[in-house]
Coordinates of C-alpha atoms in Angstrom, one line a residue:
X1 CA -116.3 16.1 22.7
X2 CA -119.9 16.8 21.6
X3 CA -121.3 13.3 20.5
X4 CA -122.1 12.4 17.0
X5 CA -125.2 12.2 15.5
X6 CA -126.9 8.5 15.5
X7 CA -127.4 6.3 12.5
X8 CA -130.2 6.2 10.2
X9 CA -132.8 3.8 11.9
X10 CA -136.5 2.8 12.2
X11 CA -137.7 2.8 15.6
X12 CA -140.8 0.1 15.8
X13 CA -142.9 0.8 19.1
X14 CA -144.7 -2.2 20.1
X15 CA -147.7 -0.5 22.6
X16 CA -147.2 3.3 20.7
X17 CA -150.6 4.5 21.9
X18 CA -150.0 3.2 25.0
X19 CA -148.7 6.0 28.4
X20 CA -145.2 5.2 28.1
X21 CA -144.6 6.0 24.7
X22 CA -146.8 9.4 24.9
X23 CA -145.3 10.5 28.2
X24 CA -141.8 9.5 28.2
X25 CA -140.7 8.0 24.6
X26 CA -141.7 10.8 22.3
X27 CA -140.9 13.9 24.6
X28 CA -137.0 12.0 24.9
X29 CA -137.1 11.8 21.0
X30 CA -138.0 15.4 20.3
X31 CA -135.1 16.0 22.6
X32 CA -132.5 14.3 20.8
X33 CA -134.5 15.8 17.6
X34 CA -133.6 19.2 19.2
X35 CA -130.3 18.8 20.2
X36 CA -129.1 17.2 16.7
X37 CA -128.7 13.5 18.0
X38 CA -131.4 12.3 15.8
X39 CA -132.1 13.5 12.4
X40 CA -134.0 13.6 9.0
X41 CA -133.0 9.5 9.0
X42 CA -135.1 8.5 12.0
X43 CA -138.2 7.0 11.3
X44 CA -140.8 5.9 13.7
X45 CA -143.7 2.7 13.3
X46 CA -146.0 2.2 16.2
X47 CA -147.4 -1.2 16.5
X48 CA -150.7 -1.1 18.5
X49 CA -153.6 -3.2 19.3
X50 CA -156.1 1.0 18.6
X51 CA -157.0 0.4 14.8
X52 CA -156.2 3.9 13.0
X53 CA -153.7 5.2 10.3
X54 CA -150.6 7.2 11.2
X55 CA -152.6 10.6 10.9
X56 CA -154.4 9.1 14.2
X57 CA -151.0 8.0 16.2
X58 CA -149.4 11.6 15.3
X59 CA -153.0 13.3 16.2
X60 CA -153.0 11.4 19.7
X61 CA -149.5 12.1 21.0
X62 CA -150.0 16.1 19.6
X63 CA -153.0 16.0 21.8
X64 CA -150.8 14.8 24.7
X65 CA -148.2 16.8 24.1
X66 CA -150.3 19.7 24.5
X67 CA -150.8 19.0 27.9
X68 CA -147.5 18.5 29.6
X69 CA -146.9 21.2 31.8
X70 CA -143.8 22.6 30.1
X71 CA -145.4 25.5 28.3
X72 CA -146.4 23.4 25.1
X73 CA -142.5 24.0 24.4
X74 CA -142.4 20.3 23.2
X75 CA -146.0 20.5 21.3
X76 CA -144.3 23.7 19.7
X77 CA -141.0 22.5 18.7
X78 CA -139.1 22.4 15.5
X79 CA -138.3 19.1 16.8
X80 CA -141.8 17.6 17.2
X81 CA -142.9 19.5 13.6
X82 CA -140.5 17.6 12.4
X83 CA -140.7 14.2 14.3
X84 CA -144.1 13.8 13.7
X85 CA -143.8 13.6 9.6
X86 CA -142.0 10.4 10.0
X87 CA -144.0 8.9 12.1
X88 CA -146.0 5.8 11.0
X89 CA -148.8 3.5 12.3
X90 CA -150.2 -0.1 11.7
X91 CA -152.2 -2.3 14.3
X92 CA -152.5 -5.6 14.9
X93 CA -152.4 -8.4 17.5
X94 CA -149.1 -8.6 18.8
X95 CA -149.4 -12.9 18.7
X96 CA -150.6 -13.3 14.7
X97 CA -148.3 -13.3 12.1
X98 CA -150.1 -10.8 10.1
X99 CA -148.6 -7.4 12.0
X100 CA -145.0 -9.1 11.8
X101 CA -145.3 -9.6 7.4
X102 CA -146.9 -5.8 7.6
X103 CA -143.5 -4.6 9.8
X104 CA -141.1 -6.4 7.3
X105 CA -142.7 -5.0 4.4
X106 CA -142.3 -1.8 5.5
X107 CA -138.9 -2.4 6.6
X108 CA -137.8 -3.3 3.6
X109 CA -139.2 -0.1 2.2
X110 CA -137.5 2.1 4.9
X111 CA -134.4 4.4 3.9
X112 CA -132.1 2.1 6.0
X113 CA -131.9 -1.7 6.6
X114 CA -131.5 -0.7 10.6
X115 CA -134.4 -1.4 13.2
X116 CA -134.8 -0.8 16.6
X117 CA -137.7 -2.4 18.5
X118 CA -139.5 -1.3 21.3
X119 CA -141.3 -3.6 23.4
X120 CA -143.4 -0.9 25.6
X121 CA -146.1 -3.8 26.3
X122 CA -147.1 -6.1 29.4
X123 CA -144.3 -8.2 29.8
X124 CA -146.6 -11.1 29.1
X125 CA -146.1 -10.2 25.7
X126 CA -141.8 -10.0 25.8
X127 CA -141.0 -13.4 25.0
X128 CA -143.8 -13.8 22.3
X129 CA -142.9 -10.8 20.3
X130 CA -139.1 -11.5 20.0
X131 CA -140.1 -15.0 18.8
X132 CA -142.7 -14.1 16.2
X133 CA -139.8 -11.2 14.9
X134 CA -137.3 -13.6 14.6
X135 CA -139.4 -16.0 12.8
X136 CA -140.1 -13.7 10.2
X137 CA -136.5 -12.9 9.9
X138 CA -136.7 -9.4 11.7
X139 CA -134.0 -9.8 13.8
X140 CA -131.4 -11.1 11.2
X141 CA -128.4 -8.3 11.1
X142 CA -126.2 -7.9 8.0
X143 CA -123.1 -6.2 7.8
X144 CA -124.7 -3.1 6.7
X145 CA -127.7 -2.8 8.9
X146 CA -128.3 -3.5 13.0
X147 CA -131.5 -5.8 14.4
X148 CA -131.9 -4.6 18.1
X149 CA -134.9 -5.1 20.6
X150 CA -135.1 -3.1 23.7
X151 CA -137.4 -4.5 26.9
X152 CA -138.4 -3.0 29.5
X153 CA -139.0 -3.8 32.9
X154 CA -140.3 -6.4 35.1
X155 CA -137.7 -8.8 33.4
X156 CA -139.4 -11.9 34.8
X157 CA -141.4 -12.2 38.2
X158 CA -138.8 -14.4 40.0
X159 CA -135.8 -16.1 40.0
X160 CA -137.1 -19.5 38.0
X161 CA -139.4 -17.0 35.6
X162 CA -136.1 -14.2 34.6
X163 CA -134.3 -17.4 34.0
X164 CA -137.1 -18.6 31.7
X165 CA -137.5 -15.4 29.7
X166 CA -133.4 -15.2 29.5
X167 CA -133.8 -18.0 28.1
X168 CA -136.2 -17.7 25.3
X169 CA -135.0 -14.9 24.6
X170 CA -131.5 -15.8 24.0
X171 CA -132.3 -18.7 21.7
X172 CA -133.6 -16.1 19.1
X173 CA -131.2 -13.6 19.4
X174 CA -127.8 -12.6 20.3
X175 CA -127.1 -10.9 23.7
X176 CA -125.5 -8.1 22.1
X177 CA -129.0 -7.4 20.4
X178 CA -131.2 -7.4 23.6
X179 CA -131.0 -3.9 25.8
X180 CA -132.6 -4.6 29.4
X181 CA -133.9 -1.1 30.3
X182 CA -133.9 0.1 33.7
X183 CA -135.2 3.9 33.5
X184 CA -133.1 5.0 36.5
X185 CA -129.6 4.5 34.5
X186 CA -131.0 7.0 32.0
X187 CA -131.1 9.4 35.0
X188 CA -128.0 11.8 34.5
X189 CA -127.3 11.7 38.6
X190 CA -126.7 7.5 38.2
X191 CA -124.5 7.8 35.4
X192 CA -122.3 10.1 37.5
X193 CA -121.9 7.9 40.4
X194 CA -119.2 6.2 38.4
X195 CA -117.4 9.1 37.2
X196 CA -117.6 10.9 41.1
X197 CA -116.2 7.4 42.1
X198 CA -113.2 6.8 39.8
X199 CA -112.2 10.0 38.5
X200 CA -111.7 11.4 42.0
X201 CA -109.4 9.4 44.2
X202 CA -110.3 11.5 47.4
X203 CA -113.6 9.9 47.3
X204 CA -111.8 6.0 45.6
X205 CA -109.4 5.8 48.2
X206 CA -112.2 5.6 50.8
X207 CA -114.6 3.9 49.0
X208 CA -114.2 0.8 51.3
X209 CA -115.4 -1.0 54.5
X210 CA -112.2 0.9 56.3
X211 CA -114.2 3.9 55.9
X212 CA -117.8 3.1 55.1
X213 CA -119.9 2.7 57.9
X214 CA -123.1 2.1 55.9
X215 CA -125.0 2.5 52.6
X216 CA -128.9 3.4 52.6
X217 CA -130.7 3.5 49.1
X218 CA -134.3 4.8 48.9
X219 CA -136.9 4.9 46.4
X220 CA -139.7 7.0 48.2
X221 CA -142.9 7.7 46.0
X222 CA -145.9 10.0 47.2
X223 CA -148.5 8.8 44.7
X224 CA -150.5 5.6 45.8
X225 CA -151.9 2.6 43.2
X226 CA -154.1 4.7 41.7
X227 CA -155.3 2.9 39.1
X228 CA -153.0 -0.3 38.7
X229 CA -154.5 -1.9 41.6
X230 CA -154.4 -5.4 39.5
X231 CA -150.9 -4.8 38.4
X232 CA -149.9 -3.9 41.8
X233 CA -152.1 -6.5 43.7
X234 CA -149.8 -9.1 41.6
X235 CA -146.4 -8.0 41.8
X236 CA -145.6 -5.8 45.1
X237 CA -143.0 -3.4 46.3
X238 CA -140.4 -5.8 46.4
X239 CA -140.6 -7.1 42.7
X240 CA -141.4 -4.0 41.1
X241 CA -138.8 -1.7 42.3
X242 CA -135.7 -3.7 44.4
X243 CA -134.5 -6.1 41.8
X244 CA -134.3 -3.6 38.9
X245 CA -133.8 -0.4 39.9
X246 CA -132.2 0.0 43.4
X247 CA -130.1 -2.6 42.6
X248 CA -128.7 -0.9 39.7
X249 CA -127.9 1.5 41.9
X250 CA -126.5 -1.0 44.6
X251 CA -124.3 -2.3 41.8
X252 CA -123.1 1.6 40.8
X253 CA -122.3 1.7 44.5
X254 CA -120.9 -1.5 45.1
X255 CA -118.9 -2.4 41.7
X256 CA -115.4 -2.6 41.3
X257 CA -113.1 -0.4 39.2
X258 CA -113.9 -1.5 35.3
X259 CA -110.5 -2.0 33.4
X260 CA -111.9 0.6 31.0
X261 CA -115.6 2.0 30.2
X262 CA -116.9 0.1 27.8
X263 CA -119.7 -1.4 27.9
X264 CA -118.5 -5.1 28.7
X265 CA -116.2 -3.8 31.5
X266 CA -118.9 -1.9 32.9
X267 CA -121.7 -4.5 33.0
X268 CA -119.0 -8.0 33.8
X269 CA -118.2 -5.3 37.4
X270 CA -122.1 -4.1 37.8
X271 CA -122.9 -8.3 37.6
X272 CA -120.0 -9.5 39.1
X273 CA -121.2 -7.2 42.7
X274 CA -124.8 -8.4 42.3
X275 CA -123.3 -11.9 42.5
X276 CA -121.9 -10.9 45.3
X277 CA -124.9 -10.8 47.6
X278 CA -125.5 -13.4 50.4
X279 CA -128.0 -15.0 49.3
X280 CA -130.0 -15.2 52.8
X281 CA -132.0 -18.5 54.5
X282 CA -135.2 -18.4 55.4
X283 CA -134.2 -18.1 58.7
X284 CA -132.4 -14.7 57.8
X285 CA -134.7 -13.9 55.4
X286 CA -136.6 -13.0 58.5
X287 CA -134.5 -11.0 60.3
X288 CA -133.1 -8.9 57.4
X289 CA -136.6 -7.8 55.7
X290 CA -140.0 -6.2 56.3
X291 CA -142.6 -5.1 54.7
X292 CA -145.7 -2.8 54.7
X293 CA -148.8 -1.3 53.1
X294 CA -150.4 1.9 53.5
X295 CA -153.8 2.4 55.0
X296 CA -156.2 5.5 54.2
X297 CA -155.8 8.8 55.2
X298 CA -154.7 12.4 53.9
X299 CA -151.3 13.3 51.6
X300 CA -150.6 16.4 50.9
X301 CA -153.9 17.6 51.1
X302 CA -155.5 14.7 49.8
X303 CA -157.6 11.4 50.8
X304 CA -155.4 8.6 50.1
X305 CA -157.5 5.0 49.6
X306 CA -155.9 1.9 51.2
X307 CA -154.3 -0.4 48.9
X308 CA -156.5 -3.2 50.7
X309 CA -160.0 -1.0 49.5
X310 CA -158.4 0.2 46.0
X311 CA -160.1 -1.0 42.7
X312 CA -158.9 -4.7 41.6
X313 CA -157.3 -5.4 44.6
X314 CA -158.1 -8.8 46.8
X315 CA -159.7 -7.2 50.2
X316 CA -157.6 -9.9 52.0
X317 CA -154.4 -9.0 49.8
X318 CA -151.3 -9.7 51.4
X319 CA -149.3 -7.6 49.1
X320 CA -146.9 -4.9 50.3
X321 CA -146.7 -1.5 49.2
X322 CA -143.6 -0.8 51.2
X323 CA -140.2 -3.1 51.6
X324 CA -137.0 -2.8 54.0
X325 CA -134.2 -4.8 53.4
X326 CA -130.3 -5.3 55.1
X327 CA -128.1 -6.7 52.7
X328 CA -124.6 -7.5 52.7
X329 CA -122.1 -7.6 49.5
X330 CA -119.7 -10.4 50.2
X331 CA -116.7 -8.7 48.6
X332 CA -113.2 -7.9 50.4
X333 CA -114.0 -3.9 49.6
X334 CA -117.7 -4.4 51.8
X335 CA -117.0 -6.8 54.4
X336 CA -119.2 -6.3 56.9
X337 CA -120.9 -3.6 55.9
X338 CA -124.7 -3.5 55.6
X339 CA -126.9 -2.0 53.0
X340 CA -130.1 -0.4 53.9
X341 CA -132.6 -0.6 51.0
X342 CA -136.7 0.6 51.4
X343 CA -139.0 1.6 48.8
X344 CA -142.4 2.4 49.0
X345 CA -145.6 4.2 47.7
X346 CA -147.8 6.9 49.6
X347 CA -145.0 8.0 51.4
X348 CA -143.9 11.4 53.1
X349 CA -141.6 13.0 50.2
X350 CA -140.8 11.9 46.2
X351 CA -136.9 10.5 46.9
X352 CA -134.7 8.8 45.3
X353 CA -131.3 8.7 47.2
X354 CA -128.2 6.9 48.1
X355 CA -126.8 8.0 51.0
X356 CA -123.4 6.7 51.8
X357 CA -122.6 7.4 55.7
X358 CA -119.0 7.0 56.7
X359 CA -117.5 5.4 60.4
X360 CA -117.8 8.1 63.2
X361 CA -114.9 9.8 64.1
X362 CA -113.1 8.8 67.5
X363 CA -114.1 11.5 70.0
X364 CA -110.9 11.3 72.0
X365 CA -109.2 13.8 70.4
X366 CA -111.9 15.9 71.1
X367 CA -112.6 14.7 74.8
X368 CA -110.6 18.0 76.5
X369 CA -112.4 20.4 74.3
X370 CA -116.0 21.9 74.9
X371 CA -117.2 19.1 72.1
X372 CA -120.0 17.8 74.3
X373 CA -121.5 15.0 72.0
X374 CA -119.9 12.7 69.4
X375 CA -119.2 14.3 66.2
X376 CA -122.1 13.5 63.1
X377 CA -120.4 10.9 60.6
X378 CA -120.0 12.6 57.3
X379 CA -122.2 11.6 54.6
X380 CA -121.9 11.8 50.8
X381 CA -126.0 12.1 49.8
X382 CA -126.4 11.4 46.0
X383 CA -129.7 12.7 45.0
X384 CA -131.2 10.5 42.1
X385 CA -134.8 12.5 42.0
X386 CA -136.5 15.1 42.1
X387 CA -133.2 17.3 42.6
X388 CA -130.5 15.9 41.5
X389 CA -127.5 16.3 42.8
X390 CA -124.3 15.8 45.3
X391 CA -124.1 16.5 48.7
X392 CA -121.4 16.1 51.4
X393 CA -121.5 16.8 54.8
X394 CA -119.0 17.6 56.9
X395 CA -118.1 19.2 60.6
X396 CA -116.2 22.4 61.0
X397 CA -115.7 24.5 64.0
X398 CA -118.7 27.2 65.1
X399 CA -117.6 30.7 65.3
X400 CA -116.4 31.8 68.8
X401 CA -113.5 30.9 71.6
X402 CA -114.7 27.5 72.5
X403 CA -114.2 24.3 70.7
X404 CA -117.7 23.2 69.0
X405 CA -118.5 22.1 65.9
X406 CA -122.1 22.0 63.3
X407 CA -122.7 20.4 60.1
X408 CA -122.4 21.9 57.3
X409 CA -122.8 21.0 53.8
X410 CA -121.3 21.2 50.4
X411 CA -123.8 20.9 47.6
X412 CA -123.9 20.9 44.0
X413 CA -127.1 20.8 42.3
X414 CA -127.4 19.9 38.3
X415 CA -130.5 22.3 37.7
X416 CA -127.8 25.2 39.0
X417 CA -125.4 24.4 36.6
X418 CA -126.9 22.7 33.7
X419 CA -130.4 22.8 31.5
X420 CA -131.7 19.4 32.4
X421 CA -135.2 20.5 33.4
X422 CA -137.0 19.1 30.1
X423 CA -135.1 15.9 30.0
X424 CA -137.2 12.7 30.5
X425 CA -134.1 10.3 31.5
X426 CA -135.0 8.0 28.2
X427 CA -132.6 10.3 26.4
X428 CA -129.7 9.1 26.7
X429 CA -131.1 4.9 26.4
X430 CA -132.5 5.4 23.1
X431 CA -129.2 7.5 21.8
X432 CA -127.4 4.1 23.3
X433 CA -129.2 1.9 21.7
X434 CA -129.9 3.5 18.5
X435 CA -125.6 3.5 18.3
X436 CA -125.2 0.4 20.3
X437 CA -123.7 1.2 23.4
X438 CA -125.0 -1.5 26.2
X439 CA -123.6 0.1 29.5
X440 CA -126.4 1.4 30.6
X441 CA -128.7 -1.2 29.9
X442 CA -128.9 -4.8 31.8
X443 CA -126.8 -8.1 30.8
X444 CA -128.7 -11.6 31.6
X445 CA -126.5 -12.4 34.7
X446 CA -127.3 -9.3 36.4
X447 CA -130.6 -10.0 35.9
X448 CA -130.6 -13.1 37.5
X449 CA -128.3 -12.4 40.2
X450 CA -130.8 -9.4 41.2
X451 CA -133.4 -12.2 41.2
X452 CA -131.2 -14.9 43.4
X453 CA -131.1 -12.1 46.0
X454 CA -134.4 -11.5 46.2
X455 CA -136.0 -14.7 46.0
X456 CA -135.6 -15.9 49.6
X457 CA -137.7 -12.8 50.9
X458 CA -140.4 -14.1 48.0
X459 CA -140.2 -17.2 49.3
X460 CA -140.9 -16.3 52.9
X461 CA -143.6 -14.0 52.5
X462 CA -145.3 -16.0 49.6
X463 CA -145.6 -19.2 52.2
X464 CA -146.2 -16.3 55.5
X465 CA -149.9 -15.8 56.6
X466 CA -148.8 -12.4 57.8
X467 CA -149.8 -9.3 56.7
X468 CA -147.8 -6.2 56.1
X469 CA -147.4 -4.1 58.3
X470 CA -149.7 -0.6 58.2
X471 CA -148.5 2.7 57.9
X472 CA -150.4 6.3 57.5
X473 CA -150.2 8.1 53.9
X474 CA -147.6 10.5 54.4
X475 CA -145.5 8.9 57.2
X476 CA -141.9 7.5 56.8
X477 CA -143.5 3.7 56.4
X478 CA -144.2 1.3 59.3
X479 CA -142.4 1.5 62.1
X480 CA -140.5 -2.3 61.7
X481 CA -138.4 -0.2 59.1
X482 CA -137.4 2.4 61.4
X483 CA -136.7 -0.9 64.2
X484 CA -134.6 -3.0 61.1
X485 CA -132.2 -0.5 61.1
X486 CA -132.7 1.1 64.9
X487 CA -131.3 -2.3 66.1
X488 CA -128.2 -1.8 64.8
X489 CA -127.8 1.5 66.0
X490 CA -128.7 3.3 62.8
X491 CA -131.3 5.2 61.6
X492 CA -132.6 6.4 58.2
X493 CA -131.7 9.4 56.6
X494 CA -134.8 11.6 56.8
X495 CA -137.2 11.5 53.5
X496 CA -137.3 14.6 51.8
X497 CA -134.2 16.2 52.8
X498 CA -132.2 16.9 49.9
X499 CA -129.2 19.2 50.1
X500 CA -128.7 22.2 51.6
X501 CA -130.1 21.5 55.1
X502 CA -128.2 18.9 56.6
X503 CA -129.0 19.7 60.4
X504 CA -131.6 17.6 60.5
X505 CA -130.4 14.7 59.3
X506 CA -128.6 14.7 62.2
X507 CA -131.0 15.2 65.0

């Protein structure tokens, strides 16, 4: 059933001539503008701290749009021509009262009572926005019109600080109003993790630590800093990508069967296998996490800066650029099983991946045959980015009279069967929260439970004189990754391979 178009709203941007809404925001609106999702009865006001009229706002993002490398389709569309005659501007400090009377009074102007705001600002600024828009009555809902306030990520720099912002947030507003964005659920590979899960009971039935050897997640980036060294310098691999978004996919992974899909089901099963985490000691805290940071050298043809020598960063910076971590989820369904997660920047491929590796098969059936070598485990290889799609790898028999087997794999790719190549993965999180579906977007105790898992490591390495461990641009990251998961007679899925050659993955 083809969804319905959304409701007449107002989208306010809070940071509209900033890189997120130019880059990702607008191009995901013209889509839904092209495809029929949005109409004539969506309005957009960027809120910015630029002075300039709306005629500067559309002139910027034209000029961006210009540029992506998509063949100026969206620059050209019908969508964007029509888009950009609804688009409106007013600036403003984001901590005076004077922007919030200038965004009611256009509200109350607008064809439709309904708002949607967009906090695409340093999350400095999260807490202090939704309080100044409910003081001015902007997030008061009526039965006839919707008050909603999307946020993006970090939520929070720690345990004690998400707990904070939960907090403030909460007293203002409703948690029905408040959509957590992680980017990665927007991602149409995530969102059918659940439905290869639970509408196929071939891959249900052995969803479980009878059968499941081990799960590795990655989240491998080529580009370095660049030019967020002060951002980076301050937060770190392990705050900036393993709370948020490879534990949203942890949780996919990990979550029990909802008693239906709505949202509420969805997100109580997501939060309720986050809780689930052992929360380690510092004494395990040690033995199930490492860390790196990359030094200079050449990528892909390029000089890559060390994070230590990049702008705004402290020359005696202890802050990693790469994490490793071996967690459990204390459920009956994943007793005992580990979970490999490692992230990092100037790394060997672009890679987002879960690979789920199931228990070896016993050899002795084989032991008579001319099988010289134990059999490869299969693997199910869910690729998140840059080419999405499914892979499973199994053993079959060579050609010939003796007994041998090779891997082979079964692949389906999305860009095969489907027309995804100009989607920006926001598509689908501003439809949601334009209609109001939360599923994809992050409840308060998930939040914190992400937090609570991660806050021992924190701990450690905040009180640790050690440094991270180095590792070359364009390598796999530092070799006490390879040895966290080497000990346990394991080893990671190699970066970059993504379907279609599964040989060696196995060598």
């Amino acid at each position: 059933m083809d969804a319905a178009p959304s409701p007449p709203v107002t989208l306010v941007i809070f940071g509209a001539t900033g890189d997120l809404t130019r880059r990702l925001l607008v191009p995901a609106i013209i889509n839904l503008t092209q495809s029929g999702l949005t109409g004539e009865d969506l309005r957009i006001l960027g809120v910015g701290i630029d002075p300039g009229d709306d005629a500067m706002l559309v002139a910027r993002l034209d000029d961006f749009l210009k540029t992506l490398d998509d063949g100026g389709a969206h620059a050209q569309s019908d969508g964007w021509k029509s888009l950009s005659k609804r688009i409106a501007y007013t600036s403003g400090d984001f901590t005076k009262d004077e922007i919030y009377l200038d965004i009611k009074a256009r509200l109350e102007k607008a064809p439709s009572g309904n708002a949607a705001f967009y906090l695409a600002v340093p999350p400095q600024f999260f807490g202090t926005i939704v309080e100044k828009l409910a003081e001015h009555g902007l997030t008061k809902e009526t039965d006839s019109a919707f008050r909603r306030i999307a946020i993006e990520k970090p939520f929070g720099t720690d345990l004690a600080s998400a707990k904070a912002l939960n907090a403030r947030i909460l007293s203002k507003v409703s948690e029905s109003q408040v959509y957590r964005l992680d980017h990665f659920l927007g991602k149409e590979t995530v969102q059918n993790i659940l439905t290869t899960r639970f509408a196929n009971m071939m891959i249900e039935a052995l969803w479980n630590n009878n059968y499941i050897d081990h799960v590795q997640i990655t989240a491998a980036e080529t580009v370095d800093v660049g030019s967020r060294g002060k951002f980076y310098d301050a937060t770190g691999a392990l705050r900036d990508m393993v709370p948020n978004h490879l534990f949203q996919l942890l949780a996919m992974i990990a979550m029990e069967a909802p008693n239906g899909f709505g949202a509420e089901a969805i997100r109580s099963e997501k939060s309720k296998a986050l809780s689930a985490l052992r929360i380690y000691t510092p004494e395990e805290a040690a033995e199930h996490g490492v860390r790196g940071v990359y030094t200079s050298g050449p990528l892909n043809g390029n000089p890559v800066t060390a994070f230590r020598e990049t702008k705004d960063v402290s020359p005696d910076t202890r802050t990693e650029t790469f994490v490793a971590l071996k967690l459990y989820v204390d459920t009956w369904r994943w007793a005992g099983v580990p979970f490999y997660l490692r992230t990092g920047k100037a790394m060997k491929a672009r890679d987002t991946e879960i690979v789920v590796t199931f228990r070896q098969v016993p050899f002795a059936q084989f032991r008579e045959t001319d099988i010289k070598r134990s059999l490869p485990p299969n693997r199910l290889v869910i690729q998140v980015q840059p080419d999405e799609g499914l892979s499973v790898e199994l053993s079959i028999k060579s050609p010939g009279l003796s007994v041998d087997t090779v891997p082979v794999s079964l692949d389906f790719r999305y860009a095969d069967k489907f027309d995804i190549g100009k989607m920006t993965g926001y598509e689908s999180l501003l439809y949601d929260l334009f209609i109001g579906d939360q599923t994809l977007f992050q409840r308060a105790d998930g939040i914190e439970a992400g937090w609570a898992a991660v806050q021992p490591f924190l701990d450690l390495w905040g009180k640790s004189d050690d440094q991270p461990e180095p590792y070359l641009p364009g390598s796999m990251g530092p070799t006490c990754a390879d040895e966290l998961i080497r000990k346990d007679g394991r080893q990671w899925h190699e970066l970059g391979v993504i379907l279609h050659n599964p040989k060696s993955a196995h060598e």
